[in-house]
PDB file of C-alpha atoms in Angstrom:
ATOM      1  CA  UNK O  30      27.534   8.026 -21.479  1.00 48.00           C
ATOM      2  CA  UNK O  31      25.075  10.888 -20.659  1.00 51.00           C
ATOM      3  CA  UNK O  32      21.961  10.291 -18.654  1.00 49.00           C
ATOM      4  CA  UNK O  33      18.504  10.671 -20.014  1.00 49.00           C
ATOM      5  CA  UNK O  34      15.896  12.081 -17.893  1.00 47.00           C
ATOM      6  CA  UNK O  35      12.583  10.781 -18.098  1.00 48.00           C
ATOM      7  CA  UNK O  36      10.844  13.049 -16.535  1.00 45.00           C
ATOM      8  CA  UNK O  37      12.152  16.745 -15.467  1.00 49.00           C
ATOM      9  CA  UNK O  38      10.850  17.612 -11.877  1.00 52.00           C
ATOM     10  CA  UNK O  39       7.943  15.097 -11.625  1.00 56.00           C
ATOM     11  CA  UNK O  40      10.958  12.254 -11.477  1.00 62.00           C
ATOM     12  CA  UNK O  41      13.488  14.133  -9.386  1.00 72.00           C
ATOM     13  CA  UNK O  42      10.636  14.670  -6.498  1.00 74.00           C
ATOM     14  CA  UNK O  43       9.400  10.913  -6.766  1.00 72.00           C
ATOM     15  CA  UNK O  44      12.845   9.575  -6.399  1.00 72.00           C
ATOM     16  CA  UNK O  45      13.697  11.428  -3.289  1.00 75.00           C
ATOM     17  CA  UNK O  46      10.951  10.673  -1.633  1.00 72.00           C
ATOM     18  CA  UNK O  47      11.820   6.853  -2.270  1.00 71.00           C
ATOM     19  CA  UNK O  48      15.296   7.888  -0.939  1.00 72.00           C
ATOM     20  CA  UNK O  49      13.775   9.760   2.485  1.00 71.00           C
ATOM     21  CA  UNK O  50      11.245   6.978   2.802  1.00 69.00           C
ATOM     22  CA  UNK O  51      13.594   4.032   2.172  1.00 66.00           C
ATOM     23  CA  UNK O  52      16.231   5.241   4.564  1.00 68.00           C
ATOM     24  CA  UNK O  53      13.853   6.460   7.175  1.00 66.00           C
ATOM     25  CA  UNK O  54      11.677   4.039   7.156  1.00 63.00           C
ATOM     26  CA  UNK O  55      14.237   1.159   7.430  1.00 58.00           C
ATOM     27  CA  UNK O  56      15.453   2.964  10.118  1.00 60.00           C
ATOM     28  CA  UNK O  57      12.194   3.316  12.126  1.00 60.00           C
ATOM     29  CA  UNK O  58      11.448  -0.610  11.161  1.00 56.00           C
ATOM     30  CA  UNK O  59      14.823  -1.873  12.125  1.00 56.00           C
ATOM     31  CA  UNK O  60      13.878  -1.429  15.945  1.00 55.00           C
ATOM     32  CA  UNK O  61      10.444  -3.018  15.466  1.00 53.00           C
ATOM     33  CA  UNK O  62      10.102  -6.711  15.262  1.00 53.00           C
ATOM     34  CA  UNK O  63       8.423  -6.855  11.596  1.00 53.00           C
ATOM     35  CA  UNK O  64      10.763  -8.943  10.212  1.00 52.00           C
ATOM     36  CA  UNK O  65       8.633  -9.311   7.189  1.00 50.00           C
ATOM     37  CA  UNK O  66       7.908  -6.130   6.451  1.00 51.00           C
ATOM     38  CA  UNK O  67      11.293  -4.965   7.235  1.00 50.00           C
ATOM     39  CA  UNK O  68      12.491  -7.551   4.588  1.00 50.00           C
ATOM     40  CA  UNK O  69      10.484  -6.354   1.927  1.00 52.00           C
ATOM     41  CA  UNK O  70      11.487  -2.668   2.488  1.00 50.00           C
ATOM     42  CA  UNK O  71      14.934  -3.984   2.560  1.00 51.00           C
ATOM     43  CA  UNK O  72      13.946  -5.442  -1.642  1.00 50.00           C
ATOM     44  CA  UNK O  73      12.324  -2.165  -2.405  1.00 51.00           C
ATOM     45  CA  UNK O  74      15.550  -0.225  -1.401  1.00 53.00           C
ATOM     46  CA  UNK O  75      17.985  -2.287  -3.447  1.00 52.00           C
ATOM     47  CA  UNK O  76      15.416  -2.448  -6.270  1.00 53.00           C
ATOM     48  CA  UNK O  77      14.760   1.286  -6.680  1.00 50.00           C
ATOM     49  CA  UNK O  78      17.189   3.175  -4.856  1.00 51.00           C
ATOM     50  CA  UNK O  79      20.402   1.530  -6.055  1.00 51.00           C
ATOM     51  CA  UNK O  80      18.973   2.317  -9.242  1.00 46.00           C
ATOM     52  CA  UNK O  81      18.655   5.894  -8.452  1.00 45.00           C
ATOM     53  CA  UNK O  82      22.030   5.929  -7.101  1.00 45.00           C
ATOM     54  CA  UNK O  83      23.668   4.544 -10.495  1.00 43.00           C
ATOM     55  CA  UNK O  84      22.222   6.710 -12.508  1.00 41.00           C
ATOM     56  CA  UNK O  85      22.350  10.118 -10.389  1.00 42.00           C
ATOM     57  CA  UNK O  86      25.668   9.795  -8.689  1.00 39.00           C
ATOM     58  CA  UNK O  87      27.898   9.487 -11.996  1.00 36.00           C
TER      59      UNK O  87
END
């Protein structure tokens, strides 16, 4: 099944930045002690970048 975009460069840009900041920023949290916060950025990574993974990787 082919991919539909839903929006050209305005999507591409907004989903790597929640790529960089998900990955970074769970790095930089994982040696900090905000277990909370680091939880929730944890949700937000599964929730949105798994989703960009499934539909750009294919």
């Amino acid at each position: 099944m082919q991919n539909t975009k839903q929006v050209s460069g305005q999507g591409s840009a907004r989903e790597t930045i929640l790529v960089i900041f998900c990955f970074l920023g769970h790095s930089l949290l994982s040696y900090g002690n905000n277990a909370i916060i680091r939880w929730n950025l944890k949700y937000l990574c599964f929730k949105d970048v798994e989703i960009y993974f499934i539909f750009k990787v294919d």
